[in-house]
Short mmCIF file of C-alpha atoms in Angstrom, two decimals:
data_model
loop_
_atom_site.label_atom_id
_atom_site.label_comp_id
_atom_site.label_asym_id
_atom_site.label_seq_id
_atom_site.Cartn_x
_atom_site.Cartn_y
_atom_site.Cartn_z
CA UNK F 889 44.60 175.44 158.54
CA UNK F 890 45.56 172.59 160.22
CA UNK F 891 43.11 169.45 159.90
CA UNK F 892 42.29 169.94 155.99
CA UNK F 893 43.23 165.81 155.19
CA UNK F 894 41.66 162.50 156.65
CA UNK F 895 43.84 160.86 159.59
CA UNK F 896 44.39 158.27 157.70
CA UNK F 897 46.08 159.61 154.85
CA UNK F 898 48.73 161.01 157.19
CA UNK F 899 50.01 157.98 158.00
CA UNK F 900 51.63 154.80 155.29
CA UNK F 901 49.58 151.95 157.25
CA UNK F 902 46.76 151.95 159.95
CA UNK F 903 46.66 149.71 163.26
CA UNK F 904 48.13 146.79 163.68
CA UNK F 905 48.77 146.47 159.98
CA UNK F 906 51.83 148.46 161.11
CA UNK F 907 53.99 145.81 163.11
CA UNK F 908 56.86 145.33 161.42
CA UNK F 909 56.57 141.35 159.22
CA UNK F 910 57.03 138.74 161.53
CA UNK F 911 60.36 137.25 160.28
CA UNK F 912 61.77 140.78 160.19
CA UNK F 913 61.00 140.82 164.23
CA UNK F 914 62.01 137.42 165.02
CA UNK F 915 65.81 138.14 163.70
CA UNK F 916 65.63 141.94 164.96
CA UNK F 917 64.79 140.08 168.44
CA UNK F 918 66.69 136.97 168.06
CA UNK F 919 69.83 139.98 168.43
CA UNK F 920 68.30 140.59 172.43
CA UNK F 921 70.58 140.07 175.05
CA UNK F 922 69.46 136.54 176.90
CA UNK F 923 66.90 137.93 180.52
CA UNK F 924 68.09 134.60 182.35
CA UNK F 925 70.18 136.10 185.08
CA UNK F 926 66.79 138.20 186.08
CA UNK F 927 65.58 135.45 188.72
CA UNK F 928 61.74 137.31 189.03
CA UNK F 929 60.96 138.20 185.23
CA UNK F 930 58.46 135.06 184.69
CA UNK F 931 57.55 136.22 181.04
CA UNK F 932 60.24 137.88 179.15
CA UNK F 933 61.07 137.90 174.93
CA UNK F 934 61.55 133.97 174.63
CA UNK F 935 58.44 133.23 173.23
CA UNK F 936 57.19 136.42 171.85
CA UNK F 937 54.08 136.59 174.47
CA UNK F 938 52.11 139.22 175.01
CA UNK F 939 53.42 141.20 177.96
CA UNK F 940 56.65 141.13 180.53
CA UNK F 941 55.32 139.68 183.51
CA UNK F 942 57.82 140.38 186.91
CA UNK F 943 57.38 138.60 190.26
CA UNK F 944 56.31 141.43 193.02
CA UNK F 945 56.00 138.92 196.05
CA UNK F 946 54.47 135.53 197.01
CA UNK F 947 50.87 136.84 195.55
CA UNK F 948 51.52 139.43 192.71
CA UNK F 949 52.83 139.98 189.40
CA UNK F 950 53.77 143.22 187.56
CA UNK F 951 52.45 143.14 183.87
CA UNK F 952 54.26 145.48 181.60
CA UNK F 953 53.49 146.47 178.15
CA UNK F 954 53.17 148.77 175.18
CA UNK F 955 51.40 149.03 171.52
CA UNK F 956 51.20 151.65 169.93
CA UNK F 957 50.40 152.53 166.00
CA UNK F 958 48.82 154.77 163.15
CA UNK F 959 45.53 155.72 162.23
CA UNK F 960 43.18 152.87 161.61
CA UNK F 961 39.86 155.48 161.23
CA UNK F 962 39.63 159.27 160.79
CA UNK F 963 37.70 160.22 163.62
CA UNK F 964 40.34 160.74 166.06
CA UNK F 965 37.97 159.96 169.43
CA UNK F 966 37.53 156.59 167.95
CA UNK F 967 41.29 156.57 167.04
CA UNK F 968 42.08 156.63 170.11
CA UNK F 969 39.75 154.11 171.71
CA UNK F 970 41.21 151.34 169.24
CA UNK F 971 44.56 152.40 170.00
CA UNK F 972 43.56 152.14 173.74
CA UNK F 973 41.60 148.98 173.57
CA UNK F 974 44.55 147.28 171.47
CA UNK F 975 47.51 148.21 174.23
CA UNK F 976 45.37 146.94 177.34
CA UNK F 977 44.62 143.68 174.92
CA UNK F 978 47.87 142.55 176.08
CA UNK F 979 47.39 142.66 180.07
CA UNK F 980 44.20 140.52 179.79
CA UNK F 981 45.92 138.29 177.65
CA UNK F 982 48.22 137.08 180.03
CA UNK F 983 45.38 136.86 182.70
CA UNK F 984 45.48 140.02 184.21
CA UNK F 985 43.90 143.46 185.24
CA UNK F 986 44.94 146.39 184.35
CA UNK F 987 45.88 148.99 187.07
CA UNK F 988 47.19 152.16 184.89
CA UNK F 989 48.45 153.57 181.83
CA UNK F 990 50.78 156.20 179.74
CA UNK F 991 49.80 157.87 176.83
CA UNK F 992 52.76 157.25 174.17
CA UNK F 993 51.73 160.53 171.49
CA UNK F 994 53.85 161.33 168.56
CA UNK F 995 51.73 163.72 166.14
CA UNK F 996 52.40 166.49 162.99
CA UNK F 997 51.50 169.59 164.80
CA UNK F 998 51.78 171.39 161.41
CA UNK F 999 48.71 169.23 160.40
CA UNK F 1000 46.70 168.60 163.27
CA UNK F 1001 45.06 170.74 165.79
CA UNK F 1002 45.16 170.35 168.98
CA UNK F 1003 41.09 170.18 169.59
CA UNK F 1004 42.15 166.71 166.78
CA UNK F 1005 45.06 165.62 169.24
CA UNK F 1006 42.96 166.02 172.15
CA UNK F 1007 39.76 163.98 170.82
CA UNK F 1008 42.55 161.04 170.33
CA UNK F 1009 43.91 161.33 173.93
CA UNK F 1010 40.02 161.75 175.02
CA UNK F 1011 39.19 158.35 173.20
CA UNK F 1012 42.15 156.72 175.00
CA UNK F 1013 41.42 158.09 178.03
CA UNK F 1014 37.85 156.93 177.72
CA UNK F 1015 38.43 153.41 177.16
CA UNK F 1016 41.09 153.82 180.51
CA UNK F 1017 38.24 154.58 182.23
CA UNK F 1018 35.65 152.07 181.00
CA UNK F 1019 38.80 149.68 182.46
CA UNK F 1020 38.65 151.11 185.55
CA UNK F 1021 42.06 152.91 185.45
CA UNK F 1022 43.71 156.31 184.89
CA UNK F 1023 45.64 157.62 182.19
CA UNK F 1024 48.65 158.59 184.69
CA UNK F 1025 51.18 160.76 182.47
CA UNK F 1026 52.73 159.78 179.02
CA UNK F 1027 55.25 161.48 176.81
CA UNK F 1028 54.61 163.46 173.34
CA UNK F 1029 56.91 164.12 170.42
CA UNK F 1030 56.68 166.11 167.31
CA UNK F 1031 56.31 163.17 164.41
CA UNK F 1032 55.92 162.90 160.54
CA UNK F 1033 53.02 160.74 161.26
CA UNK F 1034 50.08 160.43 164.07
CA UNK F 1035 50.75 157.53 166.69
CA UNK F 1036 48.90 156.96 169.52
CA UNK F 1037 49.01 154.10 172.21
CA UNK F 1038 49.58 153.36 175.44
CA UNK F 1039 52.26 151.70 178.17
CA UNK F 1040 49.81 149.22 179.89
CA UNK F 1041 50.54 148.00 183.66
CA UNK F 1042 48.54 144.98 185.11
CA UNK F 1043 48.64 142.57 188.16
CA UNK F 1044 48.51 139.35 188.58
CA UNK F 1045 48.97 136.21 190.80
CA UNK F 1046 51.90 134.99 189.97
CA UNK F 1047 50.18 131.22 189.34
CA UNK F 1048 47.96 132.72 187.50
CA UNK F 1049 49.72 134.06 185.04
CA UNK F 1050 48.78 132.55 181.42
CA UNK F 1051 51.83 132.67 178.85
CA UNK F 1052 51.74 131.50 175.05
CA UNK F 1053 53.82 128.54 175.55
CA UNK F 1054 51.92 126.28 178.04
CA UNK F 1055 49.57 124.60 175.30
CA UNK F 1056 48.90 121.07 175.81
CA UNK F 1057 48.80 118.22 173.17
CA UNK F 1058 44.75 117.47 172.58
CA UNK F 1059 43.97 121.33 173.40
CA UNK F 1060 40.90 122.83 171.34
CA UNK F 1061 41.95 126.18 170.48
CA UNK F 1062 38.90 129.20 171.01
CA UNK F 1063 38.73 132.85 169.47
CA UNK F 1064 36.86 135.32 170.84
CA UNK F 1065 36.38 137.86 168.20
CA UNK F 1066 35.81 137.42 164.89
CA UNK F 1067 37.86 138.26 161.92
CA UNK F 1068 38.50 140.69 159.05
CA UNK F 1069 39.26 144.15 160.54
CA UNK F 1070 42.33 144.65 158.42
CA UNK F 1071 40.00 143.85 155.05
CA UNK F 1072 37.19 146.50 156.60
CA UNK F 1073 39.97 149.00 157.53
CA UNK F 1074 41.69 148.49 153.90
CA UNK F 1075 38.12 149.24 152.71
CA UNK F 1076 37.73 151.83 154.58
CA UNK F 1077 40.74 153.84 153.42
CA UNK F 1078 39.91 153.16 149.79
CA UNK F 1079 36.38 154.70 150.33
CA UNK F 1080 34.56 151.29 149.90
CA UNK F 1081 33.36 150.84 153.24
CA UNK F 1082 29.30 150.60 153.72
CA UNK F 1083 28.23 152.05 157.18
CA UNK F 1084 27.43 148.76 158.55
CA UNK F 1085 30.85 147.46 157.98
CA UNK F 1086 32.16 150.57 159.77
CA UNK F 1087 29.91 150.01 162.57
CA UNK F 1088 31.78 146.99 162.86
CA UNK F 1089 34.69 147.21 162.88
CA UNK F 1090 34.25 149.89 165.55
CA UNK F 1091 32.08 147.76 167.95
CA UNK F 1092 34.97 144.90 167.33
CA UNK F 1093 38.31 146.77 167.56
CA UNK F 1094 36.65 148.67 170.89
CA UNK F 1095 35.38 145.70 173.05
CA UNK F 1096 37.93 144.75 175.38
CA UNK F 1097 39.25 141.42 176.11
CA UNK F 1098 38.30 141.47 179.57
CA UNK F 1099 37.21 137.96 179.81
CA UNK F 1100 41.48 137.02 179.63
CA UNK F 1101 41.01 138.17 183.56
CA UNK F 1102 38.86 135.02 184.54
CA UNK F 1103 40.06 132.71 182.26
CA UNK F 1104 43.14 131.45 184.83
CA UNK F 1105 40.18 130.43 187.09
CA UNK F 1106 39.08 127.45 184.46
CA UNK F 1107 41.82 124.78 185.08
CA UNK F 1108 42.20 123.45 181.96
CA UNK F 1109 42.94 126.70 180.31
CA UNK F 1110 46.58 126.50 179.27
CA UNK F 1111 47.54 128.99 177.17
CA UNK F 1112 46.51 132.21 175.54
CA UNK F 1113 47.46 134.94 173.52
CA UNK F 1114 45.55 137.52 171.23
CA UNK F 1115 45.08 137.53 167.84
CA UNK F 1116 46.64 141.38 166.25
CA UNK F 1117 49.07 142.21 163.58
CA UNK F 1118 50.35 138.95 162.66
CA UNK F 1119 46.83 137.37 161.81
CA UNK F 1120 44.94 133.95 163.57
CA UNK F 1121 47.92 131.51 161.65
CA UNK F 1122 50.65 134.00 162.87
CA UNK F 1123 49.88 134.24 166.52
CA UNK F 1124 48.63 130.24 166.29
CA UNK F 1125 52.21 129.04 164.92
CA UNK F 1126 53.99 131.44 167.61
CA UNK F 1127 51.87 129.02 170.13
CA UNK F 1128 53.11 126.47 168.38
CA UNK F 1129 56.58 127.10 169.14
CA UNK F 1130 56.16 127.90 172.28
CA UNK F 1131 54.55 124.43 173.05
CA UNK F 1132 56.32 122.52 170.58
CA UNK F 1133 53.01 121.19 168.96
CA UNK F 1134 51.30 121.21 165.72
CA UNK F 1135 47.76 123.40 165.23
CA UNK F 1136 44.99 122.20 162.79
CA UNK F 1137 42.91 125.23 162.03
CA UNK F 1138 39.64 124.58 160.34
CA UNK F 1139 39.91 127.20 157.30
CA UNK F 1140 36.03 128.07 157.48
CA UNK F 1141 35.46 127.41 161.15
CA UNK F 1142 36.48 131.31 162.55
CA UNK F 1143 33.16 134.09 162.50
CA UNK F 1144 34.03 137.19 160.24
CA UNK F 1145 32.39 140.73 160.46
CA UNK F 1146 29.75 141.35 158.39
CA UNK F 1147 30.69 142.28 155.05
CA UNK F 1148 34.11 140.79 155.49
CA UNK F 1149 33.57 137.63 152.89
CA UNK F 1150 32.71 139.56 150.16
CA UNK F 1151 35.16 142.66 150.55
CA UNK F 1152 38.06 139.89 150.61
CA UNK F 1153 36.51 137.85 147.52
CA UNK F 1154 36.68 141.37 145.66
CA UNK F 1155 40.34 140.97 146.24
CA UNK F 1156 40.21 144.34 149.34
CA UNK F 1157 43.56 143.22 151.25
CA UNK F 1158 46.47 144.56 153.56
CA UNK F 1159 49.86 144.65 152.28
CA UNK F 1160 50.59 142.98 155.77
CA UNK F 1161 48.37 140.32 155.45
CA UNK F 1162 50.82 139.71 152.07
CA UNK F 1163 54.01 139.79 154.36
CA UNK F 1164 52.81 138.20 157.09
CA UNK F 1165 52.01 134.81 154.69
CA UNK F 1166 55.87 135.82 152.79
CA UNK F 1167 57.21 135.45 156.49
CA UNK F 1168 55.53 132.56 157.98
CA UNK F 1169 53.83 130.39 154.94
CA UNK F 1170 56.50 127.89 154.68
CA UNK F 1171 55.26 126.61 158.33
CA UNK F 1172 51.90 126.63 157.39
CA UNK F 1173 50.47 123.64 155.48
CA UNK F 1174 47.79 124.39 153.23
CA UNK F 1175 45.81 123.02 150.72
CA UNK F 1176 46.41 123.16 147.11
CA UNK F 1177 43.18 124.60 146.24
CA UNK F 1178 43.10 127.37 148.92
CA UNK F 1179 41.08 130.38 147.55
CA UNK F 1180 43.70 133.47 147.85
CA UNK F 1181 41.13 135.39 149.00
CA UNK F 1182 40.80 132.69 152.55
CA UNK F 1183 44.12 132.93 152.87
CA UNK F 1184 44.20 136.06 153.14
CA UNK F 1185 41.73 135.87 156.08
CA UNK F 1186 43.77 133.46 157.79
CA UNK F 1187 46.83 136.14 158.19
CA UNK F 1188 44.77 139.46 158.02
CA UNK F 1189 46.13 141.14 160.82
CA UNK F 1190 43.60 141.98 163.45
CA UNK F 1191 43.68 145.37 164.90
CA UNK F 1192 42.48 144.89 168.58
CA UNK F 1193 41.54 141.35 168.01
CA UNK F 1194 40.57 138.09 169.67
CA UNK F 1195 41.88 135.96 172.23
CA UNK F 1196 43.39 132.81 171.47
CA UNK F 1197 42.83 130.17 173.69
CA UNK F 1198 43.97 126.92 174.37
CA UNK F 1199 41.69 124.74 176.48
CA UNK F 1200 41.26 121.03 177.58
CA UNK F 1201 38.55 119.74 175.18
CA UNK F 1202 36.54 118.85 178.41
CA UNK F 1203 36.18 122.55 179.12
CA UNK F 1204 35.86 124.11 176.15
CA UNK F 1205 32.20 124.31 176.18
CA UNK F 1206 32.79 126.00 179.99
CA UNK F 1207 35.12 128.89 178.16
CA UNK F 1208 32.69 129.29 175.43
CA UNK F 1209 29.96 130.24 177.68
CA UNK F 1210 32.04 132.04 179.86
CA UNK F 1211 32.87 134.53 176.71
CA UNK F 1212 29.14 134.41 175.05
CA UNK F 1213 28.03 135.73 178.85
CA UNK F 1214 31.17 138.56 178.32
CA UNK F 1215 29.26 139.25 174.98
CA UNK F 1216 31.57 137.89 172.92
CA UNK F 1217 28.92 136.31 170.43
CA UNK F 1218 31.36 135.51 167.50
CA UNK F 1219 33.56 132.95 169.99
CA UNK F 1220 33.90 129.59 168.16
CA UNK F 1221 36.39 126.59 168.26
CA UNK F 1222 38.75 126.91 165.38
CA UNK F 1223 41.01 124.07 165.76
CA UNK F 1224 43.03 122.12 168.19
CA UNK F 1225 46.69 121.00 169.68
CA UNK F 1226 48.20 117.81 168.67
CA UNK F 1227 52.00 116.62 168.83
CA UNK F 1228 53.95 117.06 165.97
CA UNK F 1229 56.94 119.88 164.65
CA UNK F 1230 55.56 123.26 165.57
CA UNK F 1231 53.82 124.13 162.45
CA UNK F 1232 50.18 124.89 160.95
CA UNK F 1233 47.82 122.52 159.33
CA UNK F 1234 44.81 123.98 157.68
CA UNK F 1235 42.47 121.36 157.57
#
């Protein structure tokens, strides 16, 4: 009968943990044919932002994106509301609303039943709806493993948009969410996860970033991206290179769930928070005495994660509140923009 093994074991990784390394993408993308000659694509692969963003008319923007990836849970409704709330991520990132999606759905029909695949495409579908927008069509395939996501589409005014890349020297940097989801969902595939942390890292990787829509209305907002498979130093440095600045992240200044510190002192980690610090550590200055275990933090990738968020320090306490009032309790200031080679300083 089809259905007799967890999600999870079906698949090799879970969420976000999945993206390929980050110095594995930059060369696979580094191979991309240049977008110049395309005079309306405003956001395209340069600086590895979070969405294509193409010029409509004088007062709107297309967003265009897609994320997709493995089972981060077992129950397949909730499956499919991470999956959801991760792809849409991207459109408020860049400032945006979404408008509607596609259902991307590659599953092993051998294994799973279709009541299973249809309490995935419900969760999706849910979140879609909690967004305000339908799930308009999708495609399917037969696949060794279970993979569910979404195409996300979004609008925007075009001088609204908010890219990676526009950081400012003397920026604060925010985070909306806080961190450890790939240390609870590590624990939660090696059956060490308490309830409470589970109830966590659902209420986390299902909130969606909807404050990125009203954050191009605070003027000294410059830049923003969110926080996913790479980890907070991956998706800070890729900032960094967009702006050509230096970041000082505090090490202890980012929240984490509950239950997070003590799972990742016990030594519960990712294999990709492992590559991610193989493919980006040598740009990342860090302190001799750096506990493995904070480290690991630092580059845990973050299924549905935060917003990043760089801000004149003037109006940082303005973004702040603006998040705490879109129930984002765990924003905090981790660090800030100053000039220098674009790199990391943990400080």
């Amino acid at each position: 009968m089809p259905d007799a093994v967890r999600l999870t074991s079906l698949a090799h990784g879970g969420g976000c943990g999945c993206k390929l390394a980050p110095a594995v993408l930059r060369d696979i993308m580094s191979r991309m044919p240049a977008a110049a000659a395309f005079s309306d694509l405003m956001v395209g692969t340069e600086t590895s932002d979070d969405a294509a963003v193409w010029r409509l008319n004088d007062s709107q923007a297309l967003i265009a994106t897609t994320d997709f990836f493995m089972p981060v849970v077992d129950d397949p409704f909730e499956f499919g509301r991470i999956a959801a709330t991760n792809a849409l991520s991207d459109v408020y990132a860049m400032g945006g609303a979404p408008i509607l999606a596609l259902a991307i759905v590659g599953m092993p029909v051998a294994q799973l039943s279709p009541d299973t695949i249809g309490a995935i495409l419900a969760g999706g579908a849910s979140v879609c709806a909690a967004a305000g927008i339908p799930v308009a069509g999708g495609h399917s395939i037969d696949s060794v493993e279970p993979i569910y996501g979404l195409v996300a589409l979004g609008l925007v005014h075009p001088d609204k948009v908010l890219k990676n890349s526009r950081a400012r020297a003397g920026d604060v940097l925010i985070l909306t969410k806080a961190l450890g989801v790939g240390v609870l969902s590590a624990a939660f595939k090696q059956e060490r996860l308490d309830p409470a942390g589970y109830a966590a890292l659902i209420a986390s990787t299902t909130q969606l970033n909807v404050v990125g829509r009203e954050l191009p209305d605070i003027d000294g907002v410059h830049a923003v991206t969110d926080v996913t498979g790479f980890g907070l130093l991956g998706h800070t440095l890729e900032m960094c290179r967009g702006a050509g600045l230096t970041a000082e992240i505090r090490i202890e200044a980012a929240a984490l769930l509950p239950g997070v510190e003590a799972l990742a002192r016990a030594g519960v980690r990712t294999g990709a928070s492992t590559r991610n610090w193989a493919s980006y550590g040598e740009a990342v200055g860090a302190p001799a005495d750096l506990p493995d275990w904070r480290r690991d933090l630092l580059t845990d990738p973050q299924t549905s994660g935060g917003l990043l968020i760089a801000v004149a320090q003037d109006q940082a306490d303005e973004v702040l509140a603006l998040a705490r009032r879109r129930g984002f309790d765990h924003a905090r200031v981790v660090g800030r923009l100053v000039d220098g080679a674009p790199e990391v300083r943990l400080v």
